[in-house]
Coordinates of C-alpha atoms in Angstrom, one line a residue:
T1059 CA -3.5 15.9 -42.0
Q1060 CA -4.3 13.6 -44.8
S1061 CA -1.9 12.7 -46.7
P1062 CA -2.2 14.7 -50.4
T1063 CA -1.7 12.4 -52.8
C1064 CA -0.2 15.5 -54.9
V1065 CA 0.9 18.6 -54.3
V1066 CA 1.9 21.2 -57.2
V1067 CA 4.2 24.2 -56.6
T1068 CA 4.5 26.4 -58.8
H1069 CA 7.7 28.9 -59.0
F1070 CA 7.5 31.5 -61.6
T1071 CA 11.0 32.5 -61.8
N1072 CA 13.8 33.0 -64.2
N1073 CA 16.1 33.5 -61.2
L1074 CA 18.3 30.4 -60.0
G1075 CA 18.8 31.6 -56.6
D1076 CA 15.1 32.0 -56.0
M1077 CA 14.3 28.1 -57.9
V1078 CA 17.3 27.2 -54.5
C1079 CA 15.9 28.9 -51.9
A1080 CA 13.4 27.2 -52.5
T1081 CA 13.8 23.8 -52.7
P1082 CA 13.6 23.7 -48.5
V1083 CA 10.1 23.4 -49.6
F1084 CA 10.4 20.1 -51.4
R1085 CA 12.3 18.7 -49.2
A1086 CA 9.9 19.4 -46.4
I1087 CA 6.9 17.4 -48.3
K1088 CA 8.8 14.8 -49.6
K1089 CA 10.5 14.1 -45.1
K1090 CA 6.5 14.5 -44.0
Y1091 CA 4.7 12.8 -47.0
P1092 CA 6.8 10.6 -48.8
N1093 CA 4.6 9.0 -50.8
T1094 CA 3.4 12.4 -52.0
R1095 CA 3.6 12.9 -55.4
L1096 CA 5.5 16.6 -55.9
V1097 CA 4.8 18.8 -59.3
V1098 CA 7.2 21.9 -59.9
V1099 CA 5.9 24.4 -62.4
G1100 CA 9.0 26.6 -63.4
S1101 CA 11.0 27.8 -66.1
K1102 CA 13.1 25.6 -68.7
K1103 CA 15.8 27.7 -67.1
N1104 CA 15.3 26.1 -63.7
A1105 CA 13.9 22.6 -65.0
E1106 CA 17.9 22.1 -66.0
L1107 CA 18.6 23.3 -62.3
L1108 CA 16.8 20.9 -60.6
S1109 CA 17.4 17.7 -62.9
G1110 CA 17.9 15.1 -61.1
L1111 CA 16.2 16.7 -57.9
R1112 CA 14.5 13.0 -56.4
D1113 CA 12.4 14.9 -54.1
I1114 CA 10.5 15.8 -57.6
D1115 CA 8.4 13.5 -59.1
E1116 CA 8.1 15.8 -62.1
Y1117 CA 8.0 18.6 -63.2
I1118 CA 6.3 21.6 -65.9
P1119 CA 7.7 23.9 -67.9
I1120 CA 5.8 27.0 -68.1
Q1121 CA 3.3 27.2 -71.0
S1122 CA 0.2 28.7 -72.0
T1123 CA -2.2 29.7 -68.9
F1124 CA -4.9 26.7 -70.7
R1125 CA -2.3 24.4 -71.4
M1126 CA -1.1 24.4 -67.8
I1127 CA -4.4 24.0 -66.9
I1128 CA -5.1 21.4 -68.5
Q1129 CA -2.0 19.1 -67.4
L1130 CA -2.6 19.8 -63.8
R1131 CA -6.5 19.5 -63.4
R1132 CA -4.8 15.8 -65.2
L1133 CA -3.2 15.6 -62.1
R1134 CA -6.0 16.1 -59.7
P1135 CA -3.9 18.0 -56.7
T1136 CA -5.0 18.6 -53.1
W1137 CA -2.9 21.0 -52.2
G1138 CA -1.2 24.0 -54.6
I1139 CA 1.6 26.6 -53.2
A1140 CA 2.4 29.4 -55.0
V1141 CA 5.8 30.9 -54.1
N1142 CA 5.0 34.1 -55.5
P1143 CA 1.4 35.8 -54.7
S1144 CA 0.8 36.7 -58.4
P1145 CA -2.8 36.2 -59.7
H1146 CA -1.1 34.2 -62.8
E1147 CA 0.1 31.5 -60.3
V1148 CA -2.4 31.6 -58.2
G1149 CA -5.0 31.4 -60.6
V1150 CA -3.7 28.2 -62.4
L1151 CA -4.1 26.1 -59.2
F1152 CA -7.5 27.6 -58.2
L1153 CA -8.5 26.7 -61.9
S1154 CA -6.2 23.4 -61.5
G1155 CA -9.0 22.4 -59.1
A1156 CA -6.3 22.5 -56.4
Q1157 CA -8.2 22.0 -52.8
S1158 CA -5.8 23.9 -51.0
I1159 CA -3.6 26.4 -52.0
S1160 CA -0.9 28.1 -50.1
S1161 CA 0.3 31.8 -51.5
F1162 CA 1.6 34.9 -49.5
T1163 CA 0.2 38.3 -48.6
Y1164 CA 1.6 41.2 -48.7
P1165 CA 2.1 44.4 -46.9
K1166 CA 1.4 46.6 -50.5
S1167 CA -1.4 44.9 -52.9
F1168 CA -1.4 43.9 -56.1
G1169 CA -4.6 44.5 -57.3
K1170 CA -8.3 43.5 -57.0
A1171 CA -7.7 40.7 -59.3
F1172 CA -5.1 38.8 -56.3
E1173 CA -7.3 40.4 -53.6
A1174 CA -9.9 38.0 -54.7
L1175 CA -8.3 35.3 -55.1
A1176 CA -6.6 35.6 -51.9
R1177 CA -9.9 35.2 -50.5
M1178 CA -9.9 31.6 -51.1
I1179 CA -6.9 30.2 -50.4
L1180 CA -4.5 30.4 -46.9
T1181 CA -2.1 33.0 -47.0
V1182 CA 0.1 33.5 -45.0
P1183 CA 2.7 37.3 -44.2
Y1184 CA 6.1 37.3 -46.5
E1185 CA 7.8 40.1 -43.6
P1186 CA 11.3 41.6 -45.8
G1187 CA 14.1 41.2 -43.6
K1188 CA 14.0 38.2 -43.3
Y1189 CA 15.6 35.0 -44.1
V1190 CA 14.3 34.2 -47.7
P1191 CA 14.4 30.3 -47.5
L1192 CA 13.1 30.8 -43.9
E1193 CA 9.8 32.6 -45.3
Y1194 CA 9.0 29.8 -48.2
L1195 CA 8.9 27.3 -45.7
K1196 CA 6.0 29.8 -44.3
L1197 CA 3.4 28.5 -47.0
L1198 CA 3.5 24.7 -45.9
E1199 CA 2.4 26.3 -42.3
P1200 CA -1.3 26.2 -42.7
L1201 CA -0.9 22.6 -44.3
G1202 CA 0.1 21.1 -41.2
I1203 CA 4.4 21.3 -42.1
I1204 CA 5.7 23.0 -39.8
D1205 CA 10.0 22.5 -40.7
S1206 CA 12.8 25.3 -40.6
D1207 CA 15.6 22.9 -42.4
T1208 CA 17.1 26.0 -45.2
Q1209 CA 19.7 23.2 -46.1
K1210 CA 19.6 24.0 -50.0
H1211 CA 19.7 20.2 -52.6
L1212 CA 20.9 20.1 -56.1
A1213 CA 21.7 17.2 -57.7
V1214 CA 24.6 17.0 -59.9
N1215 CA 24.4 14.3 -63.7
P1216 CA 27.2 11.9 -63.1
A1217 CA 28.6 11.8 -67.0
T1218 CA 28.4 15.5 -66.7
L1219 CA 30.4 15.0 -63.6
T1220 CA 32.5 13.0 -65.4
N1221 CA 33.0 15.6 -68.5
V1222 CA 33.4 18.6 -66.3
Q1223 CA 36.5 16.5 -64.9
E1224 CA 38.1 16.0 -67.3
K1225 CA 37.8 19.4 -68.9
L1226 CA 39.8 20.5 -65.9
A1227 CA 42.3 18.1 -67.0
R1228 CA 42.2 19.2 -70.0
V1229 CA 43.7 22.5 -68.8
R1230 CA 46.1 21.6 -66.4
I1231 CA 43.9 22.4 -63.3
D1232 CA 45.4 20.5 -60.8
A1233 CA 42.3 18.2 -58.5
S1234 CA 44.8 17.7 -55.4
K1235 CA 44.4 21.6 -54.6
P1236 CA 41.6 22.3 -53.5
I1237 CA 39.6 24.5 -56.5
V1238 CA 38.2 28.1 -55.5
I1239 CA 35.2 30.0 -58.2
I1240 CA 35.9 33.4 -58.5
A1241 CA 32.1 34.4 -60.0
P1242 CA 32.9 38.4 -60.7
T1243 CA 29.5 38.8 -62.1
T1244 CA 25.8 38.9 -60.5
G1245 CA 23.7 40.2 -63.9
Q1246 CA 22.9 43.7 -62.2
T1247 CA 25.3 46.2 -62.8
Y1248 CA 24.4 47.7 -59.0
K1249 CA 25.2 44.5 -57.2
E1250 CA 28.9 43.9 -58.6
W1251 CA 32.1 44.6 -57.2
P1252 CA 35.1 45.7 -59.1
H1253 CA 36.8 43.0 -61.4
D1254 CA 40.1 43.8 -60.1
R1255 CA 39.8 42.8 -56.9
F1256 CA 38.7 40.0 -57.2
A1257 CA 41.2 39.1 -59.5
H1258 CA 43.3 40.3 -56.6
V1259 CA 41.5 37.8 -54.0
A1260 CA 42.4 34.8 -56.9
R1261 CA 46.0 35.5 -56.7
Y1262 CA 46.2 35.8 -53.3
C1263 CA 44.0 32.7 -53.2
K1264 CA 46.5 30.8 -56.1
D1265 CA 49.7 32.3 -54.8
V1266 CA 49.3 32.1 -50.9
L1267 CA 47.3 29.4 -50.6
G1268 CA 47.5 26.9 -53.0
A1269 CA 43.5 26.8 -54.4
S1270 CA 43.4 26.1 -57.9
I1271 CA 41.2 28.6 -59.5
A1272 CA 38.1 28.7 -61.4
V1273 CA 35.8 31.7 -62.9
I1274 CA 32.4 31.7 -64.1
G1275 CA 29.6 34.1 -65.8
A1276 CA 26.7 33.5 -68.1
P1277 CA 27.6 34.0 -72.1
Q1278 CA 26.9 37.7 -71.7
D1279 CA 29.9 38.2 -69.7
V1280 CA 32.9 37.3 -71.9
A1281 CA 34.4 40.4 -71.9
V1282 CA 34.8 40.4 -67.9
V1283 CA 35.6 36.5 -67.3
E1284 CA 38.2 37.0 -69.7
K1285 CA 39.5 39.6 -68.0
V1286 CA 39.5 39.5 -64.6
V1287 CA 41.0 35.3 -66.2
N1288 CA 44.0 37.3 -67.5
A1289 CA 44.8 39.5 -64.9
I1290 CA 44.6 36.4 -62.4
G1291 CA 47.3 34.6 -65.0
G1292 CA 48.8 31.5 -65.1
T1293 CA 46.6 28.3 -65.1
V1294 CA 43.1 29.7 -64.5
Y1295 CA 39.8 27.6 -65.5
N1296 CA 37.7 29.6 -67.5
G1297 CA 33.7 28.9 -66.9
V1298 CA 32.4 31.3 -69.0
G1299 CA 29.4 30.1 -71.1
D1300 CA 29.1 26.5 -69.1
S1301 CA 25.7 25.3 -69.1
I1302 CA 23.6 25.0 -65.2
E1303 CA 24.6 21.7 -65.7
E1304 CA 28.4 21.8 -65.8
L1305 CA 28.0 24.6 -63.2
K1306 CA 26.4 22.3 -60.9
A1307 CA 29.2 19.5 -61.6
L1308 CA 32.0 22.5 -61.3
L1309 CA 30.6 23.8 -57.9
S1310 CA 30.3 20.0 -56.8
L1311 CA 33.8 19.6 -57.1
S1312 CA 34.7 22.9 -55.1
K1313 CA 35.5 24.2 -52.0
L1314 CA 35.3 27.5 -51.5
I1315 CA 33.0 30.4 -54.1
I1316 CA 33.9 34.4 -54.0
A1317 CA 31.0 36.0 -55.2
G1318 CA 28.5 39.3 -55.0
D1319 CA 24.7 38.2 -53.9
T1320 CA 24.5 36.1 -56.4
G1321 CA 21.6 32.8 -57.1
T1322 CA 24.7 30.8 -57.9
V1323 CA 26.3 31.0 -54.1
Y1324 CA 23.0 28.7 -52.9
M1325 CA 23.3 26.6 -55.8
A1326 CA 27.3 26.5 -54.3
E1327 CA 25.5 25.7 -50.6
A1328 CA 23.5 22.7 -51.9
F1329 CA 27.0 20.7 -52.9
G1330 CA 28.4 22.3 -48.9
V1331 CA 30.6 24.9 -50.9
A1332 CA 32.0 27.0 -48.1
S1333 CA 31.4 30.8 -49.2
V1334 CA 32.9 34.8 -49.2
V1335 CA 29.6 36.8 -50.0
I1336 CA 30.5 40.5 -50.9
I1337 CA 27.4 43.0 -50.7
G1338 CA 26.6 46.6 -51.0
V1339 CA 23.4 47.9 -50.2
T1340 CA 21.0 43.8 -50.6
D1341 CA 20.0 42.9 -47.3
P1342 CA 22.6 40.4 -45.6
V1343 CA 19.5 38.7 -43.6
E1344 CA 17.5 37.9 -46.2
H1345 CA 19.9 36.5 -48.3
P1346 CA 23.2 34.8 -47.1
L1347 CA 24.2 32.9 -44.6
N1348 CA 26.8 34.1 -42.4
D1349 CA 28.6 31.6 -39.7
A1350 CA 32.3 29.4 -39.6
T1351 CA 31.8 28.5 -43.9
H1352 CA 30.0 31.1 -44.9
K1353 CA 31.5 34.7 -44.5
V1354 CA 30.0 37.6 -45.7
V1355 CA 31.3 40.7 -46.5
L1356 CA 30.0 44.7 -45.9
P1357 CA 30.7 47.6 -46.5
E1358 CA 31.5 50.1 -43.3
T1359 CA 27.5 51.4 -43.5
Q1360 CA 24.9 50.7 -45.7
E1361 CA 22.7 54.3 -46.5
F1362 CA 19.9 52.2 -47.8
V1363 CA 19.2 48.4 -48.5
L1364 CA 17.3 46.4 -51.2
R1365 CA 14.2 44.0 -50.2
S1366 CA 12.6 41.8 -52.0
V1367 CA 9.9 42.2 -52.6
V1368 CA 9.3 45.9 -51.1
S1369 CA 12.1 47.4 -53.4
N1370 CA 11.5 48.9 -56.8
Y1371 CA 15.0 47.3 -58.2
D1372 CA 14.1 49.3 -61.3
T1373 CA 14.5 52.2 -59.7
V1374 CA 18.7 51.7 -57.5
D1375 CA 20.2 54.7 -57.9
V1376 CA 23.4 52.1 -59.3
K1377 CA 26.7 55.1 -58.5
K1378 CA 25.3 55.4 -55.3
A1379 CA 24.9 51.7 -55.3
L1380 CA 28.1 51.1 -56.3
A1381 CA 30.3 53.5 -53.7
H1382 CA 28.8 50.9 -51.0
L1383 CA 30.5 48.2 -52.7
E1384 CA 34.3 50.0 -53.4
Q1385 CA 33.9 50.7 -49.2
I1386 CA 34.9 47.0 -49.4
S1387 CA 39.1 46.7 -50.5
A1388 CA 40.3 43.6 -51.4
H1389 CA 42.8 43.3 -48.1
K1390 CA 39.3 43.3 -45.8
V1391 CA 38.1 40.3 -48.0
T1392 CA 41.3 38.2 -48.4
F1393 CA 41.1 38.6 -44.2
A1394 CA 37.6 36.1 -44.8
V1395 CA 38.6 34.2 -47.2
D1396 CA 41.9 33.7 -44.8
D1397 CA 39.2 33.5 -41.4
L1398 CA 37.9 30.6 -43.3
W1399 CA 40.1 28.8 -44.3
S1400 CA 41.6 28.5 -41.4
V1401 CA 38.6 26.8 -40.8
L1402 CA 38.4 24.6 -43.5
F1403 CA 41.7 23.3 -43.7
P1404 CA 43.0 24.5 -39.6
K1405 CA 46.5 22.0 -40.9
A1406 CA 47.5 23.6 -44.1
Q1407 CA 50.5 25.8 -44.8
R1408 CA 50.7 28.5 -46.4
L1409 CA 53.2 28.9 -49.8
R1410 CA 53.9 32.0 -48.3
P1411 CA 53.4 34.0 -45.8
Q1412 CA 50.5 36.1 -45.7
Q1413 CA 49.5 39.4 -47.0

């Protein structure tokens, strides 16, 4: 295949995790064609997430459709890749003059507009229940790029890293101890494990494993994060409301994140951070890894499973979803943490006997 001069990837999502899961696509393109100009079009929020990533030559924030088309037409894209198969994304790429466009076809119709556009582009099937980053990589196959490397990629601003290190020092976080991040919120109520159990696990990491603790959350999570921080007690870094740049820096300094099914887990993975992910009704195969340094904790049984694209999240029975999470005890999570800690620090001495 002739080397494309310019490739435009559109991903009109505001979710951090979804965008992180697309970074293997950027790397695969640059690995195959290092001299190709790679342009990503996405939300302003995700511009900060991808800031500093060397695989991307230009990031264009979502704006009026007319202005985006004008900007992209000036680039004369050889290829266009629409990560979300919406008429909007595909339409923008089509009108930008991209010579070849790749997108997904789903089992369910997205209306006549998309059906009409789909006849003029290259399409691949999206398979619910499969690992999402691998599905994203399939978008490259019609364009001649075969890659299965799902490693996520992000970059940290050196000045921000120094700033975060200074913030940790000011609250007397011991940098010589491994930092464990606790992420008690997910942005979606039906995914959230009881907050008091997060505090219990954090105390275990601090008092038994000898870790330093940081609790993170979005600005709207102030009350929850403060409650968890107070329940943990002692010296804890409160990272609620940190910028995305600061969050990336904090993650890069950490060893382990304990969280629900949230995009922060994928950000952590990009920095080689181990994870324990607590899942109620989302599909454990679609999202988190489950290997020596990435543990998934599930309820005994999942009465129903939500999968990306084919599930209507607006109609989730929150009460039933939370009942799944209630099945997961704090002890079960500390057991997973212990198992992982033995891999991360095989010679570490516990401060007191295991609970």
